[in-house]
Amino acid sequence: MTCSALLRSLVAAAILAAGLPVIAAAQAPAPASRDRILIAHRGASAYAPEHTRAAYELAIAQGADYVEQDLAVTKDGVLVCIHDVSLERTTNVEELFPDRFKTDTEGRRRWYVADFTLAEIKRLDAGSWFDPKFAGETLLTWDEAVDIVWGRAGMYPELKDAAFYRERGVDIVAVFAAALERRGLPWTTPAQGRAPLAVQSFDEQAVRDAARLLPRVPRTFLFGDRAGVQKWLSNAGTVKTLATFATDLGPNKRILEERPEIVAWAHEAGLTVTAWTVSSLAEKTAYPGLTEEMQHLLYDLGADALFTDNPNKFPRQRQP
Ligand code: G3P
Ligand code: CA
């Protein structure tokens, strides 16, 4: 299947999702060529504190096709946008709630999102850690992210730490599916004609559950470690099996560099490929710049999409 056909199928999938209004999306044009897709990782997170309004707004201003939300669940069952399972790296939680930590198995003090109510979390400053000029930015709920992004760019939520939540009796996929239903999202399609929403997870069970609960929403199965590569990306047959419950394969960029053959296996299986993450905040690479690195992943290795902290560096076309 060609990429434009795949993108058309993603649009069709989105149309059918959750029984939401279908007419507007059905009329959306499919992209004429195999346009590569730019996903702003945690927003434009090289330039603004991740998962804040400032980061999402800047990502949209820099032309992101999708803006990513990493999702966690509060004590009172609300989805909030934060990468970590705990609050201490990106907020001033230690200052406001000094005694509310738990010690993890490695002896580290952790202020888990799951131990705080939304009202408590909303008191936190999620901007100052990045730069004092962002003081006062707050963590966003999923609904607030929808208010900011929906209709201006696609949304690409990651169902984070699904096993952690399962152990606590919380099904993050079900919480997410209920949030979509409750919201009754206007299922209109952005100008690019792509699915307005796709989900992603490292957790196989979560991707399978998303296939069951949200069968029409595109689903990225993420890979970052050797075990996942061995189980799912060792040959064309396992990749084909993966395509029975995922629609997109999401390898760390190093995996793609080491195993470029997985792109052809994925495309043969009807999957798209999304690499992560190109960033000025990451370790230096052999490429002269971020644009060159992205160009290699997209146009030499054949990835369909990638996550980047630097949306303004994304090469829309192959450059000489
Ligand atoms: O979701 C793609 C990429 O973001 C995975 O890594 O740790 O940044 O969520 P992480
Ligand atoms: Ca992520």
GROMACS .gro file of C-alpha atoms and ligand atoms in nm:
model
  331
    1MET     CA    1   0.000   0.000   0.000
    2THR     CA    2   0.134   0.346  -0.084
    3CYS     CA    3   0.173   0.608   0.183
    4SER     CA    4  -0.102   0.826   0.037
    5ALA     CA    5  -0.332   0.522   0.038
    6LEU     CA    6  -0.232   0.461   0.396
    7LEU     CA    7  -0.307   0.819   0.487
    8ARG     CA    8  -0.644   0.790   0.316
    9SER     CA    9  -0.712   0.479   0.523
   10LEU     CA   10  -0.612   0.667   0.839
   11VAL     CA   11  -0.863   0.938   0.752
   12ALA     CA   12  -1.128   0.675   0.687
   13ALA     CA   13  -1.039   0.510   1.016
   14ALA     CA   14  -1.078   0.837   1.200
   15ILE     CA   15  -1.413   0.900   1.036
   16LEU     CA   16  -1.552   0.580   1.171
   17ALA     CA   17  -1.408   0.618   1.518
   18ALA     CA   18  -1.632   0.631   1.820
   19GLY     CA   19  -1.946   0.693   1.624
   20LEU     CA   20  -1.863   1.060   1.591
   21PRO     CA   21  -1.986   1.290   1.313
   22VAL     CA   22  -1.851   1.169   0.982
   23ILE     CA   23  -1.962   1.396   0.702
   24ALA     CA   24  -1.695   1.668   0.716
   25ALA     CA   25  -1.407   1.423   0.745
   26ALA     CA   26  -1.540   1.206   0.464
   27GLN     CA   27  -1.509   1.503   0.228
   28ALA     CA   28  -1.154   1.590   0.327
   29PRO     CA   29  -0.902   1.562   0.044
   30ALA     CA   30  -0.629   1.300   0.068
   31PRO     CA   31  -0.273   1.423   0.031
   32ALA     CA   32  -0.155   1.396  -0.327
   33SER     CA   33   0.196   1.282  -0.247
   34ARG     CA   34   0.377   1.099   0.025
   35ASP     CA   35   0.420   1.396   0.250
   36ARG     CA   36   0.629   1.323   0.554
   37ILE     CA   37   0.462   1.399   0.885
   38LEU     CA   38   0.596   1.630   1.153
   39ILE     CA   39   0.503   1.548   1.513
   40ALA     CA   40   0.603   1.805   1.772
   41HIS     CA   41   0.744   1.601   2.060
   42ARG     CA   42   0.589   1.725   2.385
   43GLY     CA   43   0.516   2.043   2.184
   44ALA     CA   44   0.806   2.253   2.060
   45SER     CA   45   0.989   2.131   2.368
   46ALA     CA   46   1.335   2.247   2.271
   47TYR     CA   47   1.215   2.604   2.305
   48ALA     CA   48   0.943   2.599   2.570
   49PRO     CA   49   0.867   2.379   2.872
   50GLU     CA   50   0.730   2.045   2.755
   51HIS     CA   51   0.354   1.988   2.760
   52THR     CA   52   0.266   2.346   2.845
   53ARG     CA   53   0.043   2.582   2.655
   54ALA     CA   54   0.353   2.770   2.542
   55ALA     CA   55   0.508   2.453   2.395
   56TYR     CA   56   0.189   2.351   2.215
   57GLU     CA   57   0.124   2.699   2.078
   58LEU     CA   58   0.479   2.728   1.949
   59ALA     CA   59   0.458   2.383   1.787
   60ILE     CA   60   0.149   2.494   1.597
   61ALA     CA   61   0.316   2.823   1.501
   62GLN     CA   62   0.614   2.625   1.371
   63GLY     CA   63   0.389   2.420   1.143
   64ALA     CA   64   0.355   2.088   1.327
   65ASP     CA   65   0.119   1.839   1.164
   66TYR     CA   66   0.062   1.680   1.504
   67VAL     CA   67   0.132   1.786   1.862
   68GLU     CA   68   0.217   1.507   2.103
   69GLN     CA   69   0.064   1.466   2.450
   70ASP     CA   70   0.212   1.216   2.695
   71LEU     CA   71  -0.073   1.120   2.924
   72ALA     CA   72  -0.089   1.033   3.295
   73VAL     CA   73  -0.386   0.982   3.527
   74THR     CA   74  -0.443   1.184   3.845
   75LYS     CA   75  -0.568   1.043   4.176
   76ASP     CA   76  -0.918   1.159   4.081
   77GLY     CA   77  -0.904   0.996   3.740
   78VAL     CA   78  -0.825   1.294   3.515
   79LEU     CA   79  -0.591   1.267   3.218
   80VAL     CA   80  -0.308   1.520   3.232
   81CYS     CA   81  -0.027   1.589   2.987
   82ILE     CA   82   0.310   1.501   3.137
   83HIS     CA   83   0.588   1.274   3.021
   84ASP     CA   84   0.698   1.131   3.354
   85VAL     CA   85   0.493   0.913   3.588
   86SER     CA   86   0.592   1.160   3.860
   87LEU     CA   87   0.597   1.535   3.897
   88GLU     CA   88   0.938   1.634   4.034
   89ARG     CA   89   1.138   1.681   3.713
   90THR     CA   90   0.907   1.932   3.547
   91THR     CA   91   0.726   2.106   3.833
   92ASN     CA   92   0.790   2.261   4.175
   93VAL     CA   93   0.605   1.979   4.352
   94GLU     CA   94   0.887   1.926   4.602
   95GLU     CA   95   0.850   2.286   4.716
   96LEU     CA   96   0.470   2.282   4.749
   97PHE     CA   97   0.422   1.927   4.876
   98PRO     CA   98   0.753   1.833   5.043
   99ASP     CA   99   0.613   1.533   5.232
  100ARG     CA  100   0.399   1.377   4.963
  101PHE     CA  101   0.664   1.159   4.802
  102LYS     CA  102   0.702   0.783   4.791
  103THR     CA  103   1.036   0.611   4.771
  104ASP     CA  104   1.073   0.388   4.469
  105THR     CA  105   1.258   0.058   4.444
  106GLU     CA  106   1.581   0.243   4.361
  107GLY     CA  107   1.554   0.463   4.668
  108ARG     CA  108   1.448   0.774   4.477
  109ARG     CA  109   1.180   1.008   4.613
  110ARG     CA  110   0.891   1.022   4.367
  111TRP     CA  111   0.585   1.247   4.365
  112TYR     CA  112   0.359   1.031   4.151
  113VAL     CA  113   0.090   1.199   3.943
  114ALA     CA  114  -0.142   0.920   4.055
  115ASP     CA  115  -0.111   1.037   4.419
  116PHE     CA  116  -0.229   1.393   4.349
  117THR     CA  117  -0.570   1.535   4.262
  118LEU     CA  118  -0.611   1.761   3.964
  119ALA     CA  119  -0.673   2.057   4.196
  120GLU     CA  120  -0.337   1.994   4.363
  121ILE     CA  121  -0.158   1.949   4.032
  122LYS     CA  122  -0.303   2.272   3.900
  123ARG     CA  123  -0.123   2.460   4.180
  124LEU     CA  124   0.215   2.356   4.040
  125ASP     CA  125   0.444   2.570   3.828
  126ALA     CA  126   0.539   2.367   3.520
  127GLY     CA  127   0.743   2.638   3.347
  128SER     CA  128   1.015   2.774   3.576
  129TRP     CA  129   1.229   2.458   3.569
  130PHE     CA  130   1.285   2.524   3.197
  131ASP     CA  131   1.334   2.901   3.213
  132PRO     CA  132   1.211   3.160   3.463
  133LYS     CA  133   1.039   3.343   3.181
  134PHE     CA  134   0.787   3.057   3.166
  135ALA     CA  135   0.691   3.088   3.535
  136GLY     CA  136   0.319   3.031   3.582
  137GLU     CA  137   0.275   2.774   3.306
  138THR     CA  138   0.066   2.488   3.443
  139LEU     CA  139   0.026   2.124   3.355
  140LEU     CA  140  -0.259   2.081   3.110
  141THR     CA  141  -0.541   1.835   3.122
  142TRP     CA  142  -0.614   1.634   2.808
  143ASP     CA  143  -0.927   1.844   2.762
  144GLU     CA  144  -0.727   2.165   2.782
  145ALA     CA  145  -0.486   2.025   2.525
  146VAL     CA  146  -0.782   1.954   2.299
  147ASP     CA  147  -0.898   2.313   2.344
  148ILE     CA  148  -0.557   2.440   2.236
  149VAL     CA  149  -0.471   2.202   1.954
  150TRP     CA  150  -0.786   2.052   1.802
  151GLY     CA  151  -0.859   2.186   1.456
  152ARG     CA  152  -0.521   2.362   1.435
  153ALA     CA  153  -0.304   2.049   1.424
  154GLY     CA  154  -0.350   1.679   1.480
  155MET     CA  155  -0.316   1.529   1.829
  156TYR     CA  156  -0.087   1.237   1.907
  157PRO     CA  157  -0.141   1.121   2.267
  158GLU     CA  158   0.081   0.854   2.420
  159LEU     CA  159  -0.081   0.623   2.674
  160LYS     CA  160   0.207   0.627   2.918
  161ASP     CA  161   0.302   0.380   3.192
  162ALA     CA  162   0.004   0.154   3.124
  163ALA     CA  163   0.147  -0.127   3.340
  164PHE     CA  164   0.202   0.111   3.634
  165TYR     CA  165  -0.164   0.216   3.616
  166ARG     CA  166  -0.288  -0.142   3.567
  167GLU     CA  167  -0.114  -0.237   3.894
  168ARG     CA  168  -0.313   0.039   4.062
  169GLY     CA  169  -0.638  -0.079   3.910
  170VAL     CA  170  -0.652   0.199   3.651
  171ASP     CA  171  -0.696   0.118   3.283
  172ILE     CA  172  -0.544   0.420   3.109
  173VAL     CA  173  -0.677   0.311   2.769
  174ALA     CA  174  -1.032   0.290   2.903
  175VAL     CA  175  -0.990   0.627   3.077
  176PHE     CA  176  -0.876   0.776   2.747
  177ALA     CA  177  -1.157   0.617   2.546
  178ALA     CA  178  -1.410   0.750   2.798
  179ALA     CA  179  -1.255   1.098   2.776
  180LEU     CA  180  -1.297   1.095   2.397
  181GLU     CA  181  -1.655   0.982   2.426
  182ARG     CA  182  -1.738   1.234   2.698
  183ARG     CA  183  -1.588   1.514   2.499
  184GLY     CA  184  -1.778   1.419   2.183
  185LEU     CA  185  -1.499   1.565   1.978
  186PRO     CA  186  -1.605   1.735   1.658
  187TRP     CA  187  -1.451   1.485   1.426
  188THR     CA  188  -1.351   1.738   1.164
  189THR     CA  189  -1.031   1.696   0.970
  190PRO     CA  190  -0.740   1.940   0.961
  191ALA     CA  191  -0.645   2.100   0.635
  192GLN     CA  192  -0.387   1.832   0.553
  193GLY     CA  193  -0.660   1.570   0.530
  194ARG     CA  194  -0.496   1.341   0.783
  195ALA     CA  195  -0.654   1.164   1.076
  196PRO     CA  196  -0.697   1.430   1.345
  197LEU     CA  197  -0.597   1.191   1.621
  198ALA     CA  198  -0.360   0.897   1.658
  199VAL     CA  199  -0.256   0.712   1.974
  200GLN     CA  200   0.077   0.556   2.071
  201SER     CA  201   0.218   0.331   2.342
  202PHE     CA  202   0.522   0.123   2.432
  203ASP     CA  203   0.287  -0.119   2.606
  204GLU     CA  204   0.168  -0.406   2.387
  205GLN     CA  205  -0.143  -0.459   2.595
  206ALA     CA  206  -0.233  -0.092   2.569
  207VAL     CA  207  -0.199  -0.097   2.189
  208ARG     CA  208  -0.411  -0.413   2.173
  209ASP     CA  209  -0.669  -0.254   2.405
  210ALA     CA  210  -0.674   0.058   2.189
  211ALA     CA  211  -0.738  -0.164   1.886
  212ARG     CA  212  -1.038  -0.307   2.072
  213LEU     CA  213  -1.176   0.014   2.226
  214LEU     CA  214  -1.081   0.259   1.950
  215PRO     CA  215  -1.055   0.037   1.644
  216ARG     CA  216  -1.068   0.323   1.396
  217VAL     CA  217  -0.801   0.540   1.559
  218PRO     CA  218  -0.450   0.495   1.415
  219ARG     CA  219  -0.218   0.324   1.665
  220THR     CA  220   0.160   0.347   1.694
  221PHE     CA  221   0.342   0.065   1.874
  222LEU     CA  222   0.661   0.222   2.010
  223PHE     CA  223   0.996   0.044   2.038
  224GLY     CA  224   1.295   0.154   2.239
  225ASP     CA  225   1.466  -0.151   2.384
  226ARG     CA  226   1.634  -0.465   2.259
  227ALA     CA  227   1.367  -0.700   2.391
  228GLY     CA  228   1.096  -0.531   2.185
  229VAL     CA  229   1.315  -0.537   1.875
  230GLN     CA  230   1.388  -0.907   1.921
  231LYS     CA  231   1.024  -0.994   1.973
  232TRP     CA  232   0.865  -0.782   1.702
  233LEU     CA  233   1.123  -0.643   1.460
  234SER     CA  234   1.345  -0.941   1.387
  235ASN     CA  235   1.183  -1.043   1.060
  236ALA     CA  236   0.906  -0.959   0.815
  237GLY     CA  237   0.676  -1.220   0.970
  238THR     CA  238   0.671  -1.069   1.318
  239VAL     CA  239   0.614  -0.724   1.171
  240LYS     CA  240   0.318  -0.865   0.979
  241THR     CA  241   0.175  -1.002   1.304
  242LEU     CA  242   0.220  -0.662   1.465
  243ALA     CA  243   0.005  -0.517   1.188
  244THR     CA  244  -0.291  -0.718   1.318
  245PHE     CA  245  -0.329  -0.472   1.609
  246ALA     CA  246  -0.112  -0.166   1.532
  247THR     CA  247  -0.122   0.063   1.230
  248ASP     CA  248   0.217   0.228   1.273
  249LEU     CA  249   0.555   0.115   1.393
  250GLY     CA  250   0.744   0.364   1.614
  251PRO     CA  251   1.112   0.277   1.657
  252ASN     CA  252   1.372   0.485   1.833
  253LYS     CA  253   1.585   0.644   1.562
  254ARG     CA  254   1.884   0.429   1.663
  255ILE     CA  255   1.685   0.114   1.591
  256LEU     CA  256   1.604   0.249   1.247
  257GLU     CA  257   1.971   0.328   1.180
  258GLU     CA  258   2.076  -0.020   1.289
  259ARG     CA  259   1.790  -0.207   1.123
  260PRO     CA  260   1.680  -0.004   0.818
  261GLU     CA  261   1.519  -0.313   0.665
  262ILE     CA  262   1.226  -0.282   0.906
  263VAL     CA  263   1.088   0.008   0.700
  264ALA     CA  264   1.028  -0.216   0.398
  265TRP     CA  265   0.883  -0.491   0.621
  266ALA     CA  266   0.648  -0.238   0.778
  267HIS     CA  267   0.534  -0.092   0.448
  268GLU     CA  268   0.477  -0.440   0.306
  269ALA     CA  269   0.261  -0.515   0.610
  270GLY     CA  270   0.056  -0.197   0.555
  271LEU     CA  271   0.214  -0.013   0.848
  272THR     CA  272   0.360   0.333   0.844
  273VAL     CA  273   0.685   0.409   1.030
  274THR     CA  274   0.738   0.691   1.279
  275ALA     CA  275   1.087   0.754   1.420
  276TRP     CA  276   1.168   0.930   1.748
  277THR     CA  277   1.318   1.168   1.859
  278VAL     CA  278   1.529   1.429   1.679
  279SER     CA  279   1.623   1.701   1.922
  280SER     CA  280   1.871   1.975   1.997
  281LEU     CA  281   1.843   1.861   2.359
  282ALA     CA  282   1.965   1.509   2.279
  283GLU     CA  283   2.320   1.381   2.248
  284LYS     CA  284   2.514   1.513   1.952
  285THR     CA  285   2.494   1.301   1.641
  286ALA     CA  286   2.722   1.258   1.341
  287TYR     CA  287   2.496   1.481   1.130
  288PRO     CA  288   2.589   1.846   1.077
  289GLY     CA  289   2.247   1.957   1.198
  290LEU     CA  290   1.899   1.848   1.297
  291THR     CA  291   1.756   1.906   0.950
  292GLU     CA  292   2.016   1.673   0.799
  293GLU     CA  293   1.941   1.407   1.059
  294MET     CA  294   1.568   1.431   0.990
  295GLN     CA  295   1.631   1.424   0.617
  296HIS     CA  296   1.825   1.099   0.654
  297LEU     CA  297   1.552   0.933   0.859
  298LEU     CA  298   1.274   1.045   0.626
  299TYR     CA  299   1.422   1.037   0.277
  300ASP     CA  300   1.714   0.792   0.299
  301LEU     CA  301   1.571   0.538   0.545
  302GLY     CA  302   1.209   0.596   0.437
  303ALA     CA  303   1.032   0.684   0.762
  304ASP     CA  304   0.688   0.834   0.708
  305ALA     CA  305   0.692   1.057   1.013
  306LEU     CA  306   0.906   1.160   1.303
  307PHE     CA  307   0.892   1.317   1.645
  308THR     CA  308   1.107   1.621   1.703
  309ASP     CA  309   1.155   1.878   1.978
  310ASN     CA  310   1.250   2.125   1.704
  311PRO     CA  311   0.958   2.149   1.460
  312ASN     CA  312   1.113   2.448   1.285
  313LYS     CA  313   1.399   2.226   1.159
  314PHE     CA  314   1.176   1.973   0.982
  315PRO     CA  315   1.259   1.922   0.610
  316ARG     CA  316   0.934   1.924   0.416
  317GLN     CA  317   1.120   1.811   0.107
  318ARG     CA  318   1.441   1.629   0.037
  319GLN     CA  319   1.710   1.891   0.024
  320PRO     CA  320   2.019   1.881  -0.194
  321G3P     O1  321   0.634   0.886   2.192
  321G3P     C1  322   0.746   0.894   2.111
  321G3P     C2  323   0.856   0.928   2.200
  321G3P     O2  324   0.809   1.041   2.266
  321G3P     C3  325   0.882   0.819   2.296
  321G3P     O3  326   0.967   0.860   2.393
  321G3P     O4  327   1.005   0.891   2.629
  321G3P     O5  328   0.978   1.087   2.482
  321G3P     O6  329   0.784   0.949   2.539
  321G3P     P1  330   0.930   0.951   2.516
  322CA      CA  331   0.605   1.024   2.406
   0.00000   0.00000   0.00000
